[in-house]
PDB file of C-alpha atoms in Angstrom:
ATOM      1  CA  MET A   1     -14.814 232.303  84.079  1.00 98.00           C
ATOM      2  CA  LEU A   2     -14.013 235.132  85.947  1.00 98.00           C
ATOM      3  CA  TYR A   3     -11.524 236.182  88.285  1.00 99.00           C
ATOM      4  CA  ALA A   4     -11.195 239.033  90.675  1.00 99.00           C
ATOM      5  CA  ILE A   5      -7.345 241.503  89.710  1.00 98.00           C
ATOM      6  CA  ILE A   6      -7.272 242.610  93.945  1.00 98.00           C
ATOM      7  CA  SER A   7      -4.324 245.932  93.296  1.00 98.00           C
ATOM      8  CA  GLU A   8      -3.072 247.434  96.325  1.00 98.00           C
ATOM      9  CA  ASP A   9      -1.938 251.317  95.712  1.00 98.00           C
ATOM     10  CA  VAL A  10       1.678 251.958  96.670  1.00 98.00           C
ATOM     11  CA  ALA A  11       1.439 254.917  99.173  1.00 96.00           C
ATOM     12  CA  ASN A  12       0.886 258.341  97.987  1.00 95.00           C
ATOM     13  CA  SER A  13       0.524 257.066  93.897  1.00 97.00           C
ATOM     14  CA  LEU A  14      -2.754 259.449  92.534  1.00 97.00           C
ATOM     15  CA  GLU A  15      -0.105 261.385  90.354  1.00 96.00           C
ATOM     16  CA  LEU A  16       1.281 258.675  89.297  1.00 97.00           C
ATOM     17  CA  ARG A  17      -2.033 256.964  88.780  1.00 97.00           C
ATOM     18  CA  MET A  18      -3.054 260.273  87.111  1.00 96.00           C
ATOM     19  CA  VAL A  19      -0.640 259.740  84.323  1.00 97.00           C
ATOM     20  CA  ALA A  20      -1.006 256.236  83.623  1.00 98.00           C
ATOM     21  CA  ARG A  21      -5.002 255.924  84.004  1.00 97.00           C
ATOM     22  CA  PRO A  22      -5.654 257.180  80.122  1.00 98.00           C
ATOM     23  CA  ALA A  23      -4.195 253.453  79.021  1.00 98.00           C
ATOM     24  CA  HIS A  24      -5.713 251.814  82.033  1.00 98.00           C
ATOM     25  CA  ILE A  25      -8.957 252.746  81.446  1.00 98.00           C
ATOM     26  CA  LYS A  26      -8.477 252.229  77.456  1.00 98.00           C
ATOM     27  CA  ARG A  27      -7.743 248.740  78.915  1.00 98.00           C
ATOM     28  CA  LEU A  28     -10.650 248.496  80.475  1.00 98.00           C
ATOM     29  CA  HIS A  29     -12.748 249.843  77.717  1.00 98.00           C
ATOM     30  CA  ASN A  30     -11.849 247.143  75.937  1.00 98.00           C
ATOM     31  CA  LEU A  31     -12.806 244.112  77.616  1.00 98.00           C
ATOM     32  CA  GLN A  32     -16.144 245.358  78.231  1.00 98.00           C
ATOM     33  CA  ASP A  33     -16.266 246.209  74.434  1.00 98.00           C
ATOM     34  CA  ALA A  34     -15.808 242.290  74.413  1.00 98.00           C
ATOM     35  CA  GLY A  35     -18.493 241.586  77.328  1.00 98.00           C
ATOM     36  CA  ARG A  36     -15.654 240.341  79.147  1.00 98.00           C
ATOM     37  CA  LEU A  37     -15.943 243.419  82.116  1.00 98.00           C
ATOM     38  CA  VAL A  38     -18.269 242.416  85.368  1.00 98.00           C
ATOM     39  CA  LEU A  39     -17.077 245.636  87.585  1.00 98.00           C
ATOM     40  CA  ALA A  40     -14.271 247.926  87.970  1.00 98.00           C
ATOM     41  CA  GLY A  41     -13.094 250.038  90.125  1.00 98.00           C
ATOM     42  CA  PRO A  42     -10.973 252.321  92.791  1.00 98.00           C
ATOM     43  CA  HIS A  43     -10.923 251.958  96.602  1.00 98.00           C
ATOM     44  CA  PRO A  44     -11.429 255.728  97.306  1.00 98.00           C
ATOM     45  CA  ALA A  45      -8.528 256.405 100.346  1.00 97.00           C
ATOM     46  CA  ILE A  46     -11.491 258.377 102.767  1.00 97.00           C
ATOM     47  CA  ASP A  47     -15.154 257.242 103.166  1.00 98.00           C
ATOM     48  CA  SER A  48     -15.701 259.599  99.872  1.00 97.00           C
ATOM     49  CA  ASP A  49     -16.741 258.851  96.731  1.00 95.00           C
ATOM     50  CA  ASN A  50     -14.179 261.726  95.008  1.00 95.00           C
ATOM     51  CA  PRO A  51     -11.628 261.767  97.589  1.00 97.00           C
ATOM     52  CA  GLY A  52      -9.865 264.659  96.188  1.00 96.00           C
ATOM     53  CA  THR A  53      -6.201 264.154  97.306  1.00 96.00           C
ATOM     54  CA  ALA A  54      -5.908 261.292 100.003  1.00 97.00           C
ATOM     55  CA  GLY A  55      -6.688 259.114  96.979  1.00 97.00           C
ATOM     56  CA  PHE A  56      -6.897 255.917  95.790  1.00 97.00           C
ATOM     57  CA  THR A  57      -5.718 252.750  98.001  1.00 98.00           C
ATOM     58  CA  GLY A  58      -6.575 250.184  94.884  1.00 98.00           C
ATOM     59  CA  SER A  59      -8.466 248.913  92.461  1.00 98.00           C
ATOM     60  CA  LEU A  60     -11.000 245.536  91.964  1.00 98.00           C
ATOM     61  CA  ILE A  61     -12.130 244.379  88.676  1.00 98.00           C
ATOM     62  CA  VAL A  62     -14.159 241.162  88.303  1.00 98.00           C
ATOM     63  CA  ALA A  63     -14.034 240.245  84.119  1.00 98.00           C
ATOM     64  CA  GLU A  64     -14.057 236.797  82.319  1.00 98.00           C
ATOM     65  CA  PHE A  65     -10.302 235.666  80.421  1.00 98.00           C
ATOM     66  CA  GLU A  66      -9.180 232.286  79.495  1.00 98.00           C
ATOM     67  CA  SER A  67      -8.010 230.690  82.088  1.00 98.00           C
ATOM     68  CA  LEU A  68      -6.126 231.821  86.136  1.00 98.00           C
ATOM     69  CA  GLN A  69      -2.752 232.056  83.847  1.00 98.00           C
ATOM     70  CA  ALA A  70      -4.663 234.392  81.329  1.00 98.00           C
ATOM     71  CA  ALA A  71      -6.146 236.785  84.145  1.00 98.00           C
ATOM     72  CA  GLN A  72      -2.803 236.905  86.050  1.00 98.00           C
ATOM     73  CA  HIS A  73      -1.203 237.962  82.044  1.00 98.00           C
ATOM     74  CA  TRP A  74      -4.037 240.747  81.484  1.00 98.00           C
ATOM     75  CA  ALA A  75      -3.030 242.810  85.174  1.00 98.00           C
ATOM     76  CA  ASP A  76       0.803 241.549  84.917  1.00 98.00           C
ATOM     77  CA  ALA A  77       0.017 244.121  81.539  1.00 98.00           C
ATOM     78  CA  ASP A  78      -2.028 246.831  83.204  1.00 98.00           C
ATOM     79  CA  PRO A  79      -0.740 249.932  82.997  1.00 98.00           C
ATOM     80  CA  TYR A  80      -0.449 251.185  86.161  1.00 98.00           C
ATOM     81  CA  VAL A  81       1.838 248.226  87.187  1.00 98.00           C
ATOM     82  CA  ALA A  82       4.544 249.197  84.597  1.00 97.00           C
ATOM     83  CA  THR A  83       4.164 252.663  86.276  1.00 97.00           C
ATOM     84  CA  LYS A  84       4.650 250.888  89.726  1.00 97.00           C
ATOM     85  CA  VAL A  85       1.081 251.836  91.163  1.00 98.00           C
ATOM     86  CA  TYR A  86       0.524 248.736  92.782  1.00 98.00           C
ATOM     87  CA  SER A  87       2.742 247.521  94.922  1.00 97.00           C
ATOM     88  CA  ASN A  88       0.787 244.335  94.985  1.00 98.00           C
ATOM     89  CA  VAL A  89      -1.760 242.920  92.494  1.00 98.00           C
ATOM     90  CA  THR A  90      -3.967 239.687  93.099  1.00 98.00           C
ATOM     91  CA  VAL A  91      -5.533 237.459  90.870  1.00 98.00           C
ATOM     92  CA  LYS A  92      -8.072 235.089  91.793  1.00 98.00           C
ATOM     93  CA  PRO A  93     -10.667 232.534  90.654  1.00 98.00           C
ATOM     94  CA  PHE A  94     -14.561 234.143  91.247  1.00 98.00           C
ATOM     95  CA  LYS A  95     -17.883 233.368  91.428  1.00 98.00           C
ATOM     96  CA  LYS A  96     -21.014 235.305  91.104  1.00 96.00           C
ATOM     97  CA  VAL A  97     -24.012 234.536  93.198  1.00 97.00           C
ATOM     98  CA  PHE A  98     -25.880 237.654  93.580  1.00 95.00           C
ATOM     99  CA  PRO A  99     -26.659 239.400  91.582  1.00 91.00           C
ATOM    100  CA  GLN A 100     -28.470 237.017  89.715  1.00 87.00           C
TER     101      GLN A 100
END
């Protein structure tokens, strides 16, 4: 089943993100290589694909996991959690309707 991992950043998280980003991206590549990643990306703090020093306010990952518990376990092990980039992480089931 698919799960949405919706994360909210702490204020002024850009520096913390940059430190943990390589390990965070590696985990996403692993999901992608396994054919389980639907989409992933950050929420820019401003209306721009490249927010510069404004940074980001959180992230969204949609991926396939065996269970809600497995998705939560994966989310809890994110380097952004360990380095305190995220202030809150919500994991919930997701039903993809579009695109078909």
